[in-house]
Amino acid sequence: MSEELPAAPERPRAAPHRTAAVIPAAGRGVRLGPGAPKALRTLNGTPMLIHAIRAMANSRAVSLVVVVAPPDGAVEVKNLLAEHPLPERTDFLVVPGGDSRQESVRLGLEALPADITTVLVHDAARPLVPVDTVDAVIQAVRDGAPAVVPALPLADTVKQVEPAPADAPGSPEPVVATPQRALLRAVQTPQGFDRALLARAHATVTQDVTDDASMVEQLGVQVVVVPGHEEAFKVTRPLDLVLAEAVLARRRANDGY
Ligand code: CTP
Ligand code: MG
């Protein structure tokens, strides 16, 4: 039989996953005290932002990093990236940020190319997140969860209070409730999303929020938690700088990082 088989019909190929990380880094860092914008402060000589960018680029699944720079700091951030090159496989973009974290993230999302299917949002202020945590979040999204957050159980008991009035800070605050600690999680970043879903959340939700997953929750979409990591803590107050430098020193001693 020399008859040629009819050409197989074109099978639609599954769209490839392409993952980008958006890094909001436009905050001032008021709680850290006076000085340069928080993301540009150094940890063991290297800007926090560079540590955070490397933490994303260390994942082989991340092909693009979008840095949302302080509004007047985009040139400085581009110069820093020239001094501290990323792995060859990782592209980067720098865009200026906005007045709130939410606005900064939105500006980062708007800069994403069309072929990005999965997006991570990662605080520049969490410079030491291990690559295994990044990969676990990406994997959970690729396995079908539209919104994934890394989180840890709480060490402290949490009380809901009636906050002291702004003109009397430090005055005793009545306790309203004590949520059961075992049901609570402290949420970290990177948070991972189906790109179209997160874009829709940012286009729809106008209320102030402190993380991206809560915007997706407001759309009625199920968010899931995967295990976070102690080293993904947020550098917020001066003592956190001491802890971050200690973690880096321990890494250097252990594996020459
Ligand atoms: N962020 C941002 N744009 C803003 C405010 C915050 O991109 N207008 C970023 C910060 O740079 C940080 C992340 O959001 O990486 C988490 O915010 P947070 O830890 O609160 O940082 P800051 O807002 O800089 O700190 P503070 O609230 O103490 O001023
Ligand atoms: Mg803030």
PDB file of C-alpha atoms and ligand atoms in Angstrom:
ATOM      1  CA  MET A   1       0.000   0.000   0.000  1.00  0.00           C
ATOM      2  CA  SER A   2       1.713   3.077  -1.188  1.00  0.00           C
ATOM      3  CA  GLU A   3      -1.251   5.338  -0.690  1.00  0.00           C
ATOM      4  CA  GLU A   4      -0.326   8.352   1.330  1.00  0.00           C
ATOM      5  CA  LEU A   5      -2.226   8.833   4.494  1.00  0.00           C
ATOM      6  CA  PRO A   6      -4.263  12.006   4.548  1.00  0.00           C
ATOM      7  CA  ALA A   7      -2.491  14.681   6.534  1.00  0.00           C
ATOM      8  CA  ALA A   8      -3.494  14.538  10.186  1.00  0.00           C
ATOM      9  CA  PRO A   9      -5.798  17.398  11.051  1.00  0.00           C
ATOM     10  CA  GLU A  10      -4.004  20.230  12.898  1.00  0.00           C
ATOM     11  CA  ARG A  11      -4.390  19.420  16.556  1.00  0.00           C
ATOM     12  CA  PRO A  12      -4.850  22.545  18.601  1.00  0.00           C
ATOM     13  CA  ARG A  13      -1.775  22.604  20.797  1.00  0.00           C
ATOM     14  CA  ALA A  14      -2.280  23.404  24.484  1.00  0.00           C
ATOM     15  CA  ALA A  15      -1.308  27.038  24.982  1.00  0.00           C
ATOM     16  CA  PRO A  16       2.121  27.130  26.631  1.00  0.00           C
ATOM     17  CA  HIS A  17       2.287  28.478  30.170  1.00  0.00           C
ATOM     18  CA  ARG A  18       4.332  31.640  30.428  1.00  0.00           C
ATOM     19  CA  THR A  19       4.841  33.059  33.872  1.00  0.00           C
ATOM     20  CA  ALA A  20       5.768  36.614  34.834  1.00  0.00           C
ATOM     21  CA  ALA A  21       6.503  38.038  38.269  1.00  0.00           C
ATOM     22  CA  VAL A  22       5.320  41.561  39.085  1.00  0.00           C
ATOM     23  CA  ILE A  23       7.316  43.085  41.941  1.00  0.00           C
ATOM     24  CA  PRO A  24       5.711  46.119  43.592  1.00  0.00           C
ATOM     25  CA  ALA A  25       8.673  48.119  44.901  1.00  0.00           C
ATOM     26  CA  ALA A  26       7.300  51.658  44.882  1.00  0.00           C
ATOM     27  CA  GLY A  27       6.653  52.066  48.611  1.00  0.00           C
ATOM     28  CA  ARG A  28       8.607  54.469  50.812  1.00  0.00           C
ATOM     29  CA  GLY A  29       8.967  52.172  53.786  1.00  0.00           C
ATOM     30  CA  VAL A  30       7.656  54.616  56.378  1.00  0.00           C
ATOM     31  CA  ARG A  31       7.676  51.978  59.136  1.00  0.00           C
ATOM     32  CA  LEU A  32      11.362  51.286  58.485  1.00  0.00           C
ATOM     33  CA  GLY A  33      12.198  54.896  59.390  1.00  0.00           C
ATOM     34  CA  PRO A  34      13.833  57.691  57.413  1.00  0.00           C
ATOM     35  CA  GLY A  35      16.115  56.853  54.487  1.00  0.00           C
ATOM     36  CA  ALA A  36      16.002  55.702  50.876  1.00  0.00           C
ATOM     37  CA  PRO A  37      12.836  53.996  49.529  1.00  0.00           C
ATOM     38  CA  LYS A  38      12.659  50.606  51.273  1.00  0.00           C
ATOM     39  CA  ALA A  39      13.308  48.484  48.163  1.00  0.00           C
ATOM     40  CA  LEU A  40      16.579  50.337  47.548  1.00  0.00           C
ATOM     41  CA  ARG A  41      17.930  49.852  51.082  1.00  0.00           C
ATOM     42  CA  THR A  42      20.740  47.319  51.178  1.00  0.00           C
ATOM     43  CA  LEU A  43      21.000  43.956  52.896  1.00  0.00           C
ATOM     44  CA  ASN A  44      24.629  42.902  53.272  1.00  0.00           C
ATOM     45  CA  GLY A  45      25.550  45.461  50.595  1.00  0.00           C
ATOM     46  CA  THR A  46      22.961  44.489  47.950  1.00  0.00           C
ATOM     47  CA  PRO A  47      19.663  46.376  47.505  1.00  0.00           C
ATOM     48  CA  MET A  48      16.628  44.529  48.866  1.00  0.00           C
ATOM     49  CA  LEU A  49      15.007  44.830  45.428  1.00  0.00           C
ATOM     50  CA  ILE A  50      17.881  42.959  43.759  1.00  0.00           C
ATOM     51  CA  HIS A  51      17.523  40.136  46.304  1.00  0.00           C
ATOM     52  CA  ALA A  52      13.772  40.022  45.561  1.00  0.00           C
ATOM     53  CA  ILE A  53      14.281  40.044  41.773  1.00  0.00           C
ATOM     54  CA  ARG A  54      16.825  37.234  42.048  1.00  0.00           C
ATOM     55  CA  ALA A  55      14.425  35.258  44.231  1.00  0.00           C
ATOM     56  CA  MET A  56      11.914  35.352  41.342  1.00  0.00           C
ATOM     57  CA  ALA A  57      14.468  34.834  38.559  1.00  0.00           C
ATOM     58  CA  ASN A  58      15.865  31.803  40.425  1.00  0.00           C
ATOM     59  CA  SER A  59      12.715  29.959  39.389  1.00  0.00           C
ATOM     60  CA  ARG A  60      13.198  28.477  35.920  1.00  0.00           C
ATOM     61  CA  ALA A  61       9.457  28.902  35.351  1.00  0.00           C
ATOM     62  CA  VAL A  62       9.653  32.709  35.565  1.00  0.00           C
ATOM     63  CA  SER A  63      10.506  34.162  32.159  1.00  0.00           C
ATOM     64  CA  LEU A  64       9.771  37.842  32.840  1.00  0.00           C
ATOM     65  CA  VAL A  65      10.169  40.096  35.873  1.00  0.00           C
ATOM     66  CA  VAL A  66       8.262  43.399  35.945  1.00  0.00           C
ATOM     67  CA  VAL A  67       9.658  45.772  38.555  1.00  0.00           C
ATOM     68  CA  VAL A  68       7.306  48.532  39.694  1.00  0.00           C
ATOM     69  CA  ALA A  69       9.772  51.204  40.763  1.00  0.00           C
ATOM     70  CA  PRO A  70       9.347  54.226  43.043  1.00  0.00           C
ATOM     71  CA  PRO A  71       7.729  56.897  40.794  1.00  0.00           C
ATOM     72  CA  ASP A  72      10.961  58.928  40.692  1.00  0.00           C
ATOM     73  CA  GLY A  73      13.275  55.907  40.840  1.00  0.00           C
ATOM     74  CA  ALA A  74      12.808  54.074  37.528  1.00  0.00           C
ATOM     75  CA  VAL A  75      16.179  55.188  36.148  1.00  0.00           C
ATOM     76  CA  GLU A  76      17.949  54.179  39.348  1.00  0.00           C
ATOM     77  CA  VAL A  77      16.290  50.756  39.219  1.00  0.00           C
ATOM     78  CA  LYS A  78      17.316  50.278  35.571  1.00  0.00           C
ATOM     79  CA  ASN A  79      20.893  51.152  36.520  1.00  0.00           C
ATOM     80  CA  LEU A  80      20.790  48.653  39.388  1.00  0.00           C
ATOM     81  CA  LEU A  81      19.602  45.945  36.997  1.00  0.00           C
ATOM     82  CA  ALA A  82      22.483  46.730  34.661  1.00  0.00           C
ATOM     83  CA  GLU A  83      24.917  46.321  37.579  1.00  0.00           C
ATOM     84  CA  HIS A  84      23.319  43.090  38.831  1.00  0.00           C
ATOM     85  CA  PRO A  85      22.443  41.055  35.733  1.00  0.00           C
ATOM     86  CA  LEU A  86      19.751  38.365  35.815  1.00  0.00           C
ATOM     87  CA  PRO A  87      20.038  34.876  34.356  1.00  0.00           C
ATOM     88  CA  GLU A  88      20.052  34.939  30.527  1.00  0.00           C
ATOM     89  CA  ARG A  89      16.588  33.323  30.322  1.00  0.00           C
ATOM     90  CA  THR A  90      14.891  36.103  32.324  1.00  0.00           C
ATOM     91  CA  ASP A  91      13.597  39.288  30.689  1.00  0.00           C
ATOM     92  CA  PHE A  92      12.763  42.330  32.738  1.00  0.00           C
ATOM     93  CA  LEU A  93      10.751  45.519  32.488  1.00  0.00           C
ATOM     94  CA  VAL A  94      10.735  48.537  34.789  1.00  0.00           C
ATOM     95  CA  VAL A  95       7.615  50.693  35.176  1.00  0.00           C
ATOM     96  CA  PRO A  96       6.932  53.555  37.605  1.00  0.00           C
ATOM     97  CA  GLY A  97       4.574  52.820  40.489  1.00  0.00           C
ATOM     98  CA  GLY A  98       1.617  54.586  42.070  1.00  0.00           C
ATOM     99  CA  ASP A  99       0.397  55.951  45.394  1.00  0.00           C
ATOM    100  CA  SER A 100      -0.835  52.628  46.796  1.00  0.00           C
ATOM    101  CA  ARG A 101       0.412  49.064  46.544  1.00  0.00           C
ATOM    102  CA  GLN A 102      -2.787  48.195  44.694  1.00  0.00           C
ATOM    103  CA  GLU A 103      -2.174  50.885  42.084  1.00  0.00           C
ATOM    104  CA  SER A 104       1.462  49.851  41.712  1.00  0.00           C
ATOM    105  CA  VAL A 105       0.444  46.238  41.058  1.00  0.00           C
ATOM    106  CA  ARG A 106      -2.141  47.373  38.518  1.00  0.00           C
ATOM    107  CA  LEU A 107       0.490  49.402  36.661  1.00  0.00           C
ATOM    108  CA  GLY A 108       2.738  46.332  36.622  1.00  0.00           C
ATOM    109  CA  LEU A 109      -0.062  44.127  35.263  1.00  0.00           C
ATOM    110  CA  GLU A 110      -0.781  46.623  32.497  1.00  0.00           C
ATOM    111  CA  ALA A 111       2.820  46.267  31.281  1.00  0.00           C
ATOM    112  CA  LEU A 112       2.566  42.475  30.785  1.00  0.00           C
ATOM    113  CA  PRO A 113       2.845  41.148  27.239  1.00  0.00           C
ATOM    114  CA  ALA A 114      -0.164  39.287  25.813  1.00  0.00           C
ATOM    115  CA  ASP A 115       1.369  35.797  26.013  1.00  0.00           C
ATOM    116  CA  ILE A 116       1.696  35.713  29.815  1.00  0.00           C
ATOM    117  CA  THR A 117      -0.761  33.196  31.277  1.00  0.00           C
ATOM    118  CA  THR A 118       0.320  33.020  34.930  1.00  0.00           C
ATOM    119  CA  VAL A 119       1.334  35.968  37.060  1.00  0.00           C
ATOM    120  CA  LEU A 120       3.041  36.120  40.415  1.00  0.00           C
ATOM    121  CA  VAL A 121       2.832  39.238  42.548  1.00  0.00           C
ATOM    122  CA  HIS A 122       5.763  39.485  44.935  1.00  0.00           C
ATOM    123  CA  ASP A 123       6.607  42.209  47.466  1.00  0.00           C
ATOM    124  CA  ALA A 124      10.075  43.681  47.028  1.00  0.00           C
ATOM    125  CA  ALA A 125       9.947  43.770  50.817  1.00  0.00           C
ATOM    126  CA  ARG A 126      10.158  39.930  50.934  1.00  0.00           C
ATOM    127  CA  PRO A 127      13.668  39.623  49.507  1.00  0.00           C
ATOM    128  CA  LEU A 128      14.550  36.188  50.880  1.00  0.00           C
ATOM    129  CA  VAL A 129      11.713  33.914  49.760  1.00  0.00           C
ATOM    130  CA  PRO A 130      13.224  30.525  48.806  1.00  0.00           C
ATOM    131  CA  VAL A 131      12.836  29.286  45.223  1.00  0.00           C
ATOM    132  CA  ASP A 132      10.986  26.169  46.393  1.00  0.00           C
ATOM    133  CA  THR A 133       8.168  28.371  47.701  1.00  0.00           C
ATOM    134  CA  VAL A 134       8.039  30.286  44.404  1.00  0.00           C
ATOM    135  CA  ASP A 135       7.909  27.031  42.443  1.00  0.00           C
ATOM    136  CA  ALA A 136       5.211  25.557  44.695  1.00  0.00           C
ATOM    137  CA  VAL A 137       2.955  28.568  44.051  1.00  0.00           C
ATOM    138  CA  ILE A 138       3.508  28.399  40.277  1.00  0.00           C
ATOM    139  CA  GLN A 139       2.889  24.650  40.243  1.00  0.00           C
ATOM    140  CA  ALA A 140      -0.405  25.005  42.103  1.00  0.00           C
ATOM    141  CA  VAL A 141      -1.611  27.568  39.527  1.00  0.00           C
ATOM    142  CA  ARG A 142      -0.500  25.350  36.639  1.00  0.00           C
ATOM    143  CA  ASP A 143      -2.330  22.455  38.285  1.00  0.00           C
ATOM    144  CA  GLY A 144      -5.541  24.435  37.980  1.00  0.00           C
ATOM    145  CA  ALA A 145      -5.938  26.696  41.046  1.00  0.00           C
ATOM    146  CA  PRO A 146      -6.757  30.204  39.768  1.00  0.00           C
ATOM    147  CA  ALA A 147      -5.400  31.955  42.881  1.00  0.00           C
ATOM    148  CA  VAL A 148      -2.717  30.642  45.253  1.00  0.00           C
ATOM    149  CA  VAL A 149      -1.157  32.216  48.333  1.00  0.00           C
ATOM    150  CA  PRO A 150       1.721  30.934  50.461  1.00  0.00           C
ATOM    151  CA  ALA A 151       0.982  31.228  54.182  1.00  0.00           C
ATOM    152  CA  LEU A 152       2.053  30.031  57.616  1.00  0.00           C
ATOM    153  CA  PRO A 153       0.195  29.256  60.843  1.00  0.00           C
ATOM    154  CA  LEU A 154       0.398  32.056  63.422  1.00  0.00           C
ATOM    155  CA  ALA A 155       2.689  32.001  66.433  1.00  0.00           C
ATOM    156  CA  ASP A 156       0.749  34.685  68.324  1.00  0.00           C
ATOM    157  CA  THR A 157      -2.866  34.652  69.421  1.00  0.00           C
ATOM    158  CA  VAL A 158      -4.792  37.339  67.529  1.00  0.00           C
ATOM    159  CA  LYS A 159      -7.421  39.651  69.061  1.00  0.00           C
ATOM    160  CA  GLN A 160      -9.926  41.757  67.195  1.00  0.00           C
ATOM    161  CA  VAL A 161     -10.214  45.139  68.934  1.00  0.00           C
ATOM    162  CA  GLU A 162     -11.981  48.428  68.707  1.00  0.00           C
ATOM    163  CA  PRO A 163      -8.974  50.501  67.559  1.00  0.00           C
ATOM    164  CA  ALA A 164      -7.888  53.450  69.705  1.00  0.00           C
ATOM    165  CA  PRO A 165      -8.944  56.809  68.206  1.00  0.00           C
ATOM    166  CA  ALA A 166      -6.304  58.458  66.018  1.00  0.00           C
ATOM    167  CA  ASP A 167      -5.982  61.354  68.491  1.00  0.00           C
ATOM    168  CA  ALA A 168      -5.301  58.972  71.421  1.00  0.00           C
ATOM    169  CA  PRO A 169      -2.778  56.428  70.155  1.00  0.00           C
ATOM    170  CA  GLY A 170      -1.730  53.915  72.788  1.00  0.00           C
ATOM    171  CA  SER A 171      -4.916  54.201  74.854  1.00  0.00           C
ATOM    172  CA  PRO A 172      -6.416  50.845  75.941  1.00  0.00           C
ATOM    173  CA  GLU A 173      -8.432  49.160  73.176  1.00  0.00           C
ATOM    174  CA  PRO A 174     -11.496  47.023  74.017  1.00  0.00           C
ATOM    175  CA  VAL A 175     -11.247  43.424  72.790  1.00  0.00           C
ATOM    176  CA  VAL A 176     -14.125  42.417  70.535  1.00  0.00           C
ATOM    177  CA  ALA A 177     -13.259  38.812  69.720  1.00  0.00           C
ATOM    178  CA  THR A 178     -10.519  36.160  69.707  1.00  0.00           C
ATOM    179  CA  PRO A 179     -10.583  34.149  66.460  1.00  0.00           C
ATOM    180  CA  GLN A 180      -9.509  30.526  66.842  1.00  0.00           C
ATOM    181  CA  ARG A 181      -5.800  30.628  66.056  1.00  0.00           C
ATOM    182  CA  ALA A 182      -5.673  27.221  64.392  1.00  0.00           C
ATOM    183  CA  LEU A 183      -7.995  28.517  61.654  1.00  0.00           C
ATOM    184  CA  LEU A 184      -5.810  31.547  60.824  1.00  0.00           C
ATOM    185  CA  ARG A 185      -2.859  31.868  58.441  1.00  0.00           C
ATOM    186  CA  ALA A 186      -0.342  34.663  57.955  1.00  0.00           C
ATOM    187  CA  VAL A 187      -0.177  35.290  54.239  1.00  0.00           C
ATOM    188  CA  GLN A 188       3.016  35.938  52.289  1.00  0.00           C
ATOM    189  CA  THR A 189       4.035  36.466  48.683  1.00  0.00           C
ATOM    190  CA  PRO A 190       4.566  35.519  45.883  1.00  0.00           C
ATOM    191  CA  GLN A 191       0.843  35.111  45.309  1.00  0.00           C
ATOM    192  CA  GLY A 192       0.092  33.324  42.033  1.00  0.00           C
ATOM    193  CA  PHE A 193      -2.848  33.883  39.700  1.00  0.00           C
ATOM    194  CA  ASP A 194      -4.362  33.078  36.399  1.00  0.00           C
ATOM    195  CA  ARG A 195      -3.398  36.266  34.600  1.00  0.00           C
ATOM    196  CA  ALA A 196      -6.843  37.093  33.180  1.00  0.00           C
ATOM    197  CA  LEU A 197      -8.454  36.607  36.598  1.00  0.00           C
ATOM    198  CA  LEU A 198      -6.056  38.971  38.371  1.00  0.00           C
ATOM    199  CA  ALA A 199      -6.473  41.583  35.634  1.00  0.00           C
ATOM    200  CA  ARG A 200     -10.245  41.345  36.074  1.00  0.00           C
ATOM    201  CA  ALA A 201      -9.916  41.688  39.857  1.00  0.00           C
ATOM    202  CA  HIS A 202      -7.796  44.830  39.475  1.00  0.00           C
ATOM    203  CA  ALA A 203     -10.249  46.265  36.957  1.00  0.00           C
ATOM    204  CA  THR A 204     -13.254  45.589  39.206  1.00  0.00           C
ATOM    205  CA  VAL A 205     -12.314  45.999  42.863  1.00  0.00           C
ATOM    206  CA  THR A 206     -11.799  49.575  43.999  1.00  0.00           C
ATOM    207  CA  GLN A 207     -11.868  49.032  47.764  1.00  0.00           C
ATOM    208  CA  ASP A 208      -8.541  49.308  49.626  1.00  0.00           C
ATOM    209  CA  VAL A 209      -6.940  45.917  50.188  1.00  0.00           C
ATOM    210  CA  THR A 210      -3.599  44.720  51.541  1.00  0.00           C
ATOM    211  CA  ASP A 211      -3.079  41.780  49.216  1.00  0.00           C
ATOM    212  CA  ASP A 212      -4.072  40.702  45.721  1.00  0.00           C
ATOM    213  CA  ALA A 213      -5.802  37.472  46.711  1.00  0.00           C
ATOM    214  CA  SER A 214      -8.440  39.393  48.671  1.00  0.00           C
ATOM    215  CA  MET A 215      -9.450  41.154  45.433  1.00  0.00           C
ATOM    216  CA  VAL A 216      -9.978  37.765  43.805  1.00  0.00           C
ATOM    217  CA  GLU A 217     -11.997  36.660  46.860  1.00  0.00           C
ATOM    218  CA  GLN A 218     -14.264  39.655  46.279  1.00  0.00           C
ATOM    219  CA  LEU A 219     -14.996  38.299  42.796  1.00  0.00           C
ATOM    220  CA  GLY A 220     -16.246  35.120  44.470  1.00  0.00           C
ATOM    221  CA  VAL A 221     -13.366  32.995  43.148  1.00  0.00           C
ATOM    222  CA  GLN A 222     -11.830  30.370  45.474  1.00  0.00           C
ATOM    223  CA  VAL A 223      -8.316  31.213  46.696  1.00  0.00           C
ATOM    224  CA  VAL A 224      -6.153  28.402  48.100  1.00  0.00           C
ATOM    225  CA  VAL A 225      -3.236  28.430  50.537  1.00  0.00           C
ATOM    226  CA  VAL A 226      -0.014  26.445  50.102  1.00  0.00           C
ATOM    227  CA  PRO A 227       2.743  26.243  52.729  1.00  0.00           C
ATOM    228  CA  GLY A 228       4.764  29.447  53.012  1.00  0.00           C
ATOM    229  CA  HIS A 229       8.266  29.770  54.436  1.00  0.00           C
ATOM    230  CA  GLU A 230       9.770  31.511  57.474  1.00  0.00           C
ATOM    231  CA  GLU A 231      12.325  33.211  55.229  1.00  0.00           C
ATOM    232  CA  ALA A 232       9.561  34.803  53.136  1.00  0.00           C
ATOM    233  CA  PHE A 233       8.900  37.275  55.983  1.00  0.00           C
ATOM    234  CA  LYS A 234       8.299  40.918  55.083  1.00  0.00           C
ATOM    235  CA  VAL A 235      10.913  43.509  55.964  1.00  0.00           C
ATOM    236  CA  THR A 236       8.695  46.095  57.625  1.00  0.00           C
ATOM    237  CA  ARG A 237      10.377  47.449  60.771  1.00  0.00           C
ATOM    238  CA  PRO A 238      14.039  48.049  61.656  1.00  0.00           C
ATOM    239  CA  LEU A 239      14.410  44.719  63.511  1.00  0.00           C
ATOM    240  CA  ASP A 240      13.444  42.901  60.290  1.00  0.00           C
ATOM    241  CA  LEU A 241      16.632  44.258  58.677  1.00  0.00           C
ATOM    242  CA  VAL A 242      18.685  42.597  61.404  1.00  0.00           C
ATOM    243  CA  LEU A 243      16.871  39.297  60.834  1.00  0.00           C
ATOM    244  CA  ALA A 244      17.260  39.508  57.032  1.00  0.00           C
ATOM    245  CA  GLU A 245      21.001  40.116  57.275  1.00  0.00           C
ATOM    246  CA  ALA A 246      21.312  37.221  59.715  1.00  0.00           C
ATOM    247  CA  VAL A 247      19.489  34.924  57.265  1.00  0.00           C
ATOM    248  CA  LEU A 248      21.851  35.997  54.476  1.00  0.00           C
ATOM    249  CA  ALA A 249      24.891  35.423  56.700  1.00  0.00           C
ATOM    250  CA  ARG A 250      23.602  31.943  57.583  1.00  0.00           C
ATOM    251  CA  ARG A 251      23.058  31.121  53.897  1.00  0.00           C
ATOM    252  CA  ARG A 252      26.553  32.282  53.066  1.00  0.00           C
ATOM    253  CA  ALA A 253      28.033  30.159  55.854  1.00  0.00           C
ATOM    254  CA  ASN A 254      25.967  27.097  54.890  1.00  0.00           C
ATOM    255  CA  ASP A 255      26.290  27.013  51.122  1.00  0.00           C
ATOM    256  CA  GLY A 256      28.387  29.947  49.996  1.00  0.00           C
ATOM    257  CA  TYR A 257      25.267  31.688  48.639  1.00  0.00           C
TER     258      TYR A 257
HETATM  259  N1  CTP B   1       4.363  49.250  47.412  1.00  0.00           N
HETATM  260  C1  CTP B   1       4.276  49.780  46.118  1.00  0.00           C
HETATM  261  N2  CTP B   1       3.658  50.979  45.904  1.00  0.00           N
HETATM  262  C2  CTP B   1       3.142  51.677  46.938  1.00  0.00           C
HETATM  263  C3  CTP B   1       3.209  51.156  48.267  1.00  0.00           C
HETATM  264  C4  CTP B   1       3.823  49.908  48.465  1.00  0.00           C
HETATM  265  O1  CTP B   1       4.774  49.162  45.171  1.00  0.00           O
HETATM  266  N3  CTP B   1       2.590  52.863  46.699  1.00  0.00           N
HETATM  267  C5  CTP B   1       5.094  47.987  47.630  1.00  0.00           C
HETATM  268  C6  CTP B   1       6.281  48.145  48.564  1.00  0.00           C
HETATM  269  O2  CTP B   1       7.399  48.673  47.851  1.00  0.00           O
HETATM  270  C7  CTP B   1       6.500  46.746  49.093  1.00  0.00           C
HETATM  271  C8  CTP B   1       5.102  46.112  49.010  1.00  0.00           C
HETATM  272  O3  CTP B   1       4.287  47.016  48.256  1.00  0.00           O
HETATM  273  O4  CTP B   1       7.395  45.995  48.309  1.00  0.00           O
HETATM  274  C9  CTP B   1       4.535  45.830  50.385  1.00  0.00           C
HETATM  275  O5  CTP B   1       4.270  47.048  51.040  1.00  0.00           O
HETATM  276  P1  CTP B   1       4.857  47.492  52.444  1.00  0.00           P
HETATM  277  O6  CTP B   1       5.644  46.410  53.071  1.00  0.00           O
HETATM  278  O7  CTP B   1       3.748  48.138  53.183  1.00  0.00           O
HETATM  279  O8  CTP B   1       5.947  48.594  51.987  1.00  0.00           O
HETATM  280  P2  CTP B   1       5.860  50.156  52.119  1.00  0.00           P
HETATM  281  O9  CTP B   1       4.492  50.624  51.754  1.00  0.00           O
HETATM  282  O10 CTP B   1       7.022  50.700  51.356  1.00  0.00           O
HETATM  283  O11 CTP B   1       6.139  50.337  53.694  1.00  0.00           O
HETATM  284  P3  CTP B   1       5.315  51.261  54.716  1.00  0.00           P
HETATM  285  O12 CTP B   1       3.889  50.766  54.649  1.00  0.00           O
HETATM  286  O13 CTP B   1       5.999  51.025  56.018  1.00  0.00           O
HETATM  287  O14 CTP B   1       5.482  52.662  54.198  1.00  0.00           O
HETATM  288 MG    MG B   2       2.762  50.034  52.942  1.00  0.00          MG
END
